[in-house]
CSV table of C-alpha atoms and ligand atoms in Angstrom, one decimal:
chain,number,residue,atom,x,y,z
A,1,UNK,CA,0.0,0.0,0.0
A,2,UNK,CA,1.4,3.4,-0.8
A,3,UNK,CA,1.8,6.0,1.9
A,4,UNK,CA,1.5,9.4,1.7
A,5,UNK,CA,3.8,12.1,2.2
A,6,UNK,CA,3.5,14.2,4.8
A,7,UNK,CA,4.1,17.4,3.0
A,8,UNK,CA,5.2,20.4,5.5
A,9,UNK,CA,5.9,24.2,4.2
A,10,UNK,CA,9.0,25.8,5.7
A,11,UNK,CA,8.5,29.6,5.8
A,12,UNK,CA,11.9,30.9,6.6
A,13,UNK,CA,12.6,34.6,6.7
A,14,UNK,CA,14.2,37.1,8.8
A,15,UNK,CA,11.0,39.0,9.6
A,16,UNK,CA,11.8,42.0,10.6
A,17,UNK,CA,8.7,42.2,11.0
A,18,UNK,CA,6.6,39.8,10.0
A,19,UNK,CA,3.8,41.0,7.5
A,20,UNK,CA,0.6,40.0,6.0
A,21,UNK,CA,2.3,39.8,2.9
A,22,UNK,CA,4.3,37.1,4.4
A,23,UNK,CA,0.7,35.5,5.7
A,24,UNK,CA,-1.3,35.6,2.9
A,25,UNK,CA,1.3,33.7,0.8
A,26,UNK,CA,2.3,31.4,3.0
A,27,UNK,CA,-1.5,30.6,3.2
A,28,UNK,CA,-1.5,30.6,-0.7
A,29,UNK,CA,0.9,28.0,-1.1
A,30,UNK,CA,-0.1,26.4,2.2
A,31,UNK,CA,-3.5,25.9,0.2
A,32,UNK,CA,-1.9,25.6,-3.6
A,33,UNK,CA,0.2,22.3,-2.4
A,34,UNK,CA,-1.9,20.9,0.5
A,35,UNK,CA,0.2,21.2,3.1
A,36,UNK,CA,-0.4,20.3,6.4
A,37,UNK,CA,1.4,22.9,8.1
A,38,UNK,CA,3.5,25.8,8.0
A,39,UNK,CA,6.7,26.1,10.0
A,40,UNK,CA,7.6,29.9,10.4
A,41,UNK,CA,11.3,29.7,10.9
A,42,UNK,CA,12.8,32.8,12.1
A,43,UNK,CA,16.3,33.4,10.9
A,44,UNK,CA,19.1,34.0,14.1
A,45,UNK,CA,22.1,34.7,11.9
A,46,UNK,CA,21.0,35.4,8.0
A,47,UNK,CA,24.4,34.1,6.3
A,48,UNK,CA,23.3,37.1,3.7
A,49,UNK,CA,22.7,40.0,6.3
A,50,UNK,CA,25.9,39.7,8.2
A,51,UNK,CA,27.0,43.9,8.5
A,52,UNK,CA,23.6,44.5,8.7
A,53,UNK,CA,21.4,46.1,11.6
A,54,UNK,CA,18.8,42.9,12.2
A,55,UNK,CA,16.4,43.4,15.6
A,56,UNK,CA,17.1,40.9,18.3
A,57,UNK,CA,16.2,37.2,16.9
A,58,UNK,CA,13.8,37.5,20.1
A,59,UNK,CA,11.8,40.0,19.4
A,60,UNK,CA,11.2,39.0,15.9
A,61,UNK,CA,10.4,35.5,17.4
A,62,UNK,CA,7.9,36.6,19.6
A,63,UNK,CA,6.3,38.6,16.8
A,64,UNK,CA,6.2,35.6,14.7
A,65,UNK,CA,4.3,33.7,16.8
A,66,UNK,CA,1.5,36.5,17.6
A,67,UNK,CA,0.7,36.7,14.0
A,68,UNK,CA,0.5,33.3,13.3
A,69,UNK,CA,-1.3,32.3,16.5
A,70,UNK,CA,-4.9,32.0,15.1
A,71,UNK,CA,-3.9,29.6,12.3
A,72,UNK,CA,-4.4,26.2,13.2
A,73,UNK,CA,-2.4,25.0,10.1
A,74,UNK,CA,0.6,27.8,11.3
A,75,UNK,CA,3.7,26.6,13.4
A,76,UNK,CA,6.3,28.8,14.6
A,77,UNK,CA,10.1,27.1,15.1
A,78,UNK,CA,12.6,28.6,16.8
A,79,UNK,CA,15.4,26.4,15.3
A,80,UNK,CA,17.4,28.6,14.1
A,81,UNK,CA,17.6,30.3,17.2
A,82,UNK,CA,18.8,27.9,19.0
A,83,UNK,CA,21.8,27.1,17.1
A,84,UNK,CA,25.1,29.3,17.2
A,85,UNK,CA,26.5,30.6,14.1
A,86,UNK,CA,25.2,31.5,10.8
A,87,UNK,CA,21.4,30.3,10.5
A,88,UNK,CA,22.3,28.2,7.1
A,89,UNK,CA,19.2,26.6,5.5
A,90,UNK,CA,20.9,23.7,4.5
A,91,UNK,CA,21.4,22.7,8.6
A,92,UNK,CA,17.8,23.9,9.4
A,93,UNK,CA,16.7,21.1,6.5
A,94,UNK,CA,18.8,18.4,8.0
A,95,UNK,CA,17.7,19.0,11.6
A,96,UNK,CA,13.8,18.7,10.4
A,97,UNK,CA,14.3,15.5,8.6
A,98,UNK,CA,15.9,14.2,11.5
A,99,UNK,CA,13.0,14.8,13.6
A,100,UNK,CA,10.3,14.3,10.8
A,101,UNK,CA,12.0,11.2,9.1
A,102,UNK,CA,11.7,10.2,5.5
A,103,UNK,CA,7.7,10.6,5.5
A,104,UNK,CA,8.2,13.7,5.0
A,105,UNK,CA,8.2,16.1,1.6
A,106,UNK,CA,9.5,19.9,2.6
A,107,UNK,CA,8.4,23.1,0.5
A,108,UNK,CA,10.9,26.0,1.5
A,109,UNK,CA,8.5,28.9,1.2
A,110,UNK,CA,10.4,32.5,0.3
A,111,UNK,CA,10.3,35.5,-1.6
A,112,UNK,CA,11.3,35.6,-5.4
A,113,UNK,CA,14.2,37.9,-4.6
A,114,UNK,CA,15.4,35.9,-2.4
A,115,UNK,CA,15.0,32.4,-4.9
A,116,UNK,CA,17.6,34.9,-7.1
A,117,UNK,CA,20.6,34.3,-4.7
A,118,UNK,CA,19.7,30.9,-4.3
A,119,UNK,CA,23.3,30.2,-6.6
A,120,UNK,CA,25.1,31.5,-3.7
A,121,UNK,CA,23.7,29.7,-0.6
A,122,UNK,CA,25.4,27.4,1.3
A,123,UNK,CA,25.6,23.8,-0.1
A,124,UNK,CA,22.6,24.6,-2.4
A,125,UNK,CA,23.1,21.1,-4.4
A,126,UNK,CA,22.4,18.9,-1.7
A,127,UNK,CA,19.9,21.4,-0.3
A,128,UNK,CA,17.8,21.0,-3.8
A,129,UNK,CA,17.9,17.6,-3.2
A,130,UNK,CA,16.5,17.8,0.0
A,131,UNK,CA,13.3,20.0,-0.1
A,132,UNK,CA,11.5,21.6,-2.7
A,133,UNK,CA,11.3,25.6,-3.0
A,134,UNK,CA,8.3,27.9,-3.9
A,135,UNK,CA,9.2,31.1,-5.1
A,136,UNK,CA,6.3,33.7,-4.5
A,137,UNK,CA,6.6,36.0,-7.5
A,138,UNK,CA,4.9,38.9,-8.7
A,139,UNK,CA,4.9,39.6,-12.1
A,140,UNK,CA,8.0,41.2,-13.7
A,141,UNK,CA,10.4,38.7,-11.3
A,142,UNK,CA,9.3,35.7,-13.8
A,143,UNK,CA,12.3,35.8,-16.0
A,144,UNK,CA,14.7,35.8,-13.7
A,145,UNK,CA,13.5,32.7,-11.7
A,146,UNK,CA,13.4,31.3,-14.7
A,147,UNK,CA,16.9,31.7,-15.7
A,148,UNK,CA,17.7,30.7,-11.8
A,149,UNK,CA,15.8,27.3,-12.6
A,150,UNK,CA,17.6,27.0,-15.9
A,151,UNK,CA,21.0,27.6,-14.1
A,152,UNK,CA,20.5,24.4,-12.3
A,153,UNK,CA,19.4,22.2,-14.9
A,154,UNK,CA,16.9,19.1,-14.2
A,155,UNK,CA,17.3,19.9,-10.8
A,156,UNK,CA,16.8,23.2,-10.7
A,157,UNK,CA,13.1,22.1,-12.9
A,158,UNK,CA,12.9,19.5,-10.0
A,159,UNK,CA,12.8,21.6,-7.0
A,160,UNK,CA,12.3,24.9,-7.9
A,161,UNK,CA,8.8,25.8,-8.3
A,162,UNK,CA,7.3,29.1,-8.2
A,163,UNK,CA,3.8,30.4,-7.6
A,164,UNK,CA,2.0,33.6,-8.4
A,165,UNK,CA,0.8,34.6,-5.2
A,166,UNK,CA,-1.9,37.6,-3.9
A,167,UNK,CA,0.2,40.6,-5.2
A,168,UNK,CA,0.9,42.6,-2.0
A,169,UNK,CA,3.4,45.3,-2.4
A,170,UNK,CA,4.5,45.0,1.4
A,171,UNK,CA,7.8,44.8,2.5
A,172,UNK,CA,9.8,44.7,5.9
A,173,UNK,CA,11.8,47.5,4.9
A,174,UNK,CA,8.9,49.7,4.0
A,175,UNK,CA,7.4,48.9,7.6
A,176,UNK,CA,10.5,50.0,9.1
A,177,UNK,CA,10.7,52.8,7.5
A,178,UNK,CA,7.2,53.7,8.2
A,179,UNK,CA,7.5,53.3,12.1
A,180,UNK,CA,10.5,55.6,12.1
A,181,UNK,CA,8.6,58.4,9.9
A,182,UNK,CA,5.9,58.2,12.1
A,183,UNK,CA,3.6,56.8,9.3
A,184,UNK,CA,1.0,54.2,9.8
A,185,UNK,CA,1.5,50.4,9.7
A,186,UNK,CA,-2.1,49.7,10.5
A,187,UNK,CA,-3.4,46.4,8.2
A,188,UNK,CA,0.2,46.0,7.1
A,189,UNK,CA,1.3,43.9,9.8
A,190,UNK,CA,-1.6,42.5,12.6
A,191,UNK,CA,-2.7,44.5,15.6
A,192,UNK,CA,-0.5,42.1,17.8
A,193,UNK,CA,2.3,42.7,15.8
A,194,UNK,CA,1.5,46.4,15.7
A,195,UNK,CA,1.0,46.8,19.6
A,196,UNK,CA,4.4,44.9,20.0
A,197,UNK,CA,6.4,47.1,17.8
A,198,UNK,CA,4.9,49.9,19.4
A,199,UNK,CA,5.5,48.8,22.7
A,200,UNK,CA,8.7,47.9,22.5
A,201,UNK,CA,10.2,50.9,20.5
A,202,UNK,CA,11.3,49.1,17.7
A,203,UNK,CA,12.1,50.6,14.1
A,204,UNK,CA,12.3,53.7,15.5
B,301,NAP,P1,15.7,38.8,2.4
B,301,NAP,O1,17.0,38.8,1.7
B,301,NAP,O2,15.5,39.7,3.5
B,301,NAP,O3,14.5,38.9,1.5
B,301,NAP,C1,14.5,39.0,0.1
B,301,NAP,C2,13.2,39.3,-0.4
B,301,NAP,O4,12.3,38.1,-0.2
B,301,NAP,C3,12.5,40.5,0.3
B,301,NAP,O5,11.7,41.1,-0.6
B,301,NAP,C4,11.7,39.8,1.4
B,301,NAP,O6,10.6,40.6,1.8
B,301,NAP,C5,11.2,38.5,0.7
B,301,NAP,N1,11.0,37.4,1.6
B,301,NAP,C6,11.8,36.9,2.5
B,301,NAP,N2,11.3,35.8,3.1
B,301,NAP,C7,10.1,35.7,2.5
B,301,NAP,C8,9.1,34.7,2.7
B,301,NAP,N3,9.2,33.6,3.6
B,301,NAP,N4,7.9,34.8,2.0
B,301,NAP,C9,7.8,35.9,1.1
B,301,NAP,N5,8.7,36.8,0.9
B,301,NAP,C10,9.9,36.7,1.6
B,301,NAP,O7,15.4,37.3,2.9
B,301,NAP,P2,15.5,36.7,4.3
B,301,NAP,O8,14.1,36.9,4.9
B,301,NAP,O9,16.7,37.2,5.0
B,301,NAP,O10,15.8,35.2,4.0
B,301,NAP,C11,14.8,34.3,3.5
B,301,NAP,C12,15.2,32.9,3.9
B,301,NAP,O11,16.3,32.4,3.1
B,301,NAP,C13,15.7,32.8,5.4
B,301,NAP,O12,15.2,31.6,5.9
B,301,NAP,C14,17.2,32.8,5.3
B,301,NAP,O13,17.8,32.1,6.3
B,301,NAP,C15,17.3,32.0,4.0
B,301,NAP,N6,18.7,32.2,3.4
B,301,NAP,C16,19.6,31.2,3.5
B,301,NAP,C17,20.8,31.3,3.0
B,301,NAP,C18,21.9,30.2,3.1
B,301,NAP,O14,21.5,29.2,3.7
B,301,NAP,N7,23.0,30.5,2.7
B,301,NAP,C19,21.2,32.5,2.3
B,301,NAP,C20,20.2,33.5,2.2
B,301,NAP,C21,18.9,33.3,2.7
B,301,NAP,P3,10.5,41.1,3.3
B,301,NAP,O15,11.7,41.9,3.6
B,301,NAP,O16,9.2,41.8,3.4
B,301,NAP,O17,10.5,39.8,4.1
């Protein structure tokens, strides 16, 4: 008899903060593939932001789990922030099919700009071998996913997927940039999220 595959989406970002954006399409492809969950997988150490100002992995922790709360198909992992060093995708991937054995298929869930430096990451070959990814493009980023997917040959078509999703022009950057202007973030990020960045005088 064959068994199914439990199939499990990996969100992993930095969220900083976490957005609707990042919501509605992880709901989109949460739905598209039939997952059964979501884990949101906050990023300690991004390999790729190292130089850069990043809020405390805690705070964006905690915000990650207030705005996933109400989803019962939403899971927040906190992974990568219990592991020293760079947060590298490739060791996140191993430690999950270590504790979900080979039942399970993995969708890594990010943002078409990000699928774009995909070359670069750390031991990308064996990572493509070990989980799908779903690249949420808007229109325009097409082209260059595809040439990403080309770059890698059959397993680039393999594992490389990518997925039109709700076109919402939100970005991290804008909400930061927002809070320190003074602007308002209201419906770009939840309430919770909102109230937390508030109280805690981030961004500002
Ligand atoms: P980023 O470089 O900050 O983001 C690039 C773009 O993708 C931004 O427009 C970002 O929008 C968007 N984005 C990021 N995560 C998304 C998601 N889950 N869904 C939809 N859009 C998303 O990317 P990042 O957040 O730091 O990194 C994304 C993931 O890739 C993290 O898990 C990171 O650890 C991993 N990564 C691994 C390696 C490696 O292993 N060597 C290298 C690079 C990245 P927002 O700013 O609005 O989020």
């Amino acid at each position: 008899m064959l068994h199914k595959k439990n199939k499990i989406g990996i969100m992993g970002g930095t969220f900083d903060p976490i957005h609707v954006g990042h919501l509605v399409t992880a709901e989109a492809v949460r739905i598209e593939y039939n997952l059964e969950k979501v884990l949101f997988i906050p990023a300690s150490n991004p390999p790729h932001k190292q130089g850069s100002i990043v809020t405390p992995a805690i705070h964006r922790y905690i915000m990650t789990i207030m705005a996933t709360y109400s989803n019962p198909h939403f899971f927040v992992s906190g992974i990568e922030l219990e592991r020293y060093g760079l947060s590298y995708t490739i060791d996140t991937v191993r430690a999950l099919i270590d504790c979900y054995g080979a039942s399970a298929e993995f969708y890594f869930i990010t943002g078409a700009d990000a699928v774009k430096e995909l070359p670069s990451w750390h031991d990308i070959d064996q990572l493509l071998d070990l989980c799908y990814f779903v690249a949420a493009t808007r229109p325009g980023c097409i082209s260059y996913i595809d040439q990403v997917i080309k770059q890698f040959g059959a397993k680039g078509r393999r594992s490389i997927q990518r997925l039109a999703t709700p076109e919402l022009e939100i970005s991290s950057t804008d909400i930061r940039e927002r809070v320190k202007k003074g602007r308002s973030i209201k419906y770009i990020v939840p309430e919770s999220v909102e109230d937390y960045i508030y109280k805690e005088g981030l961004y500002r």
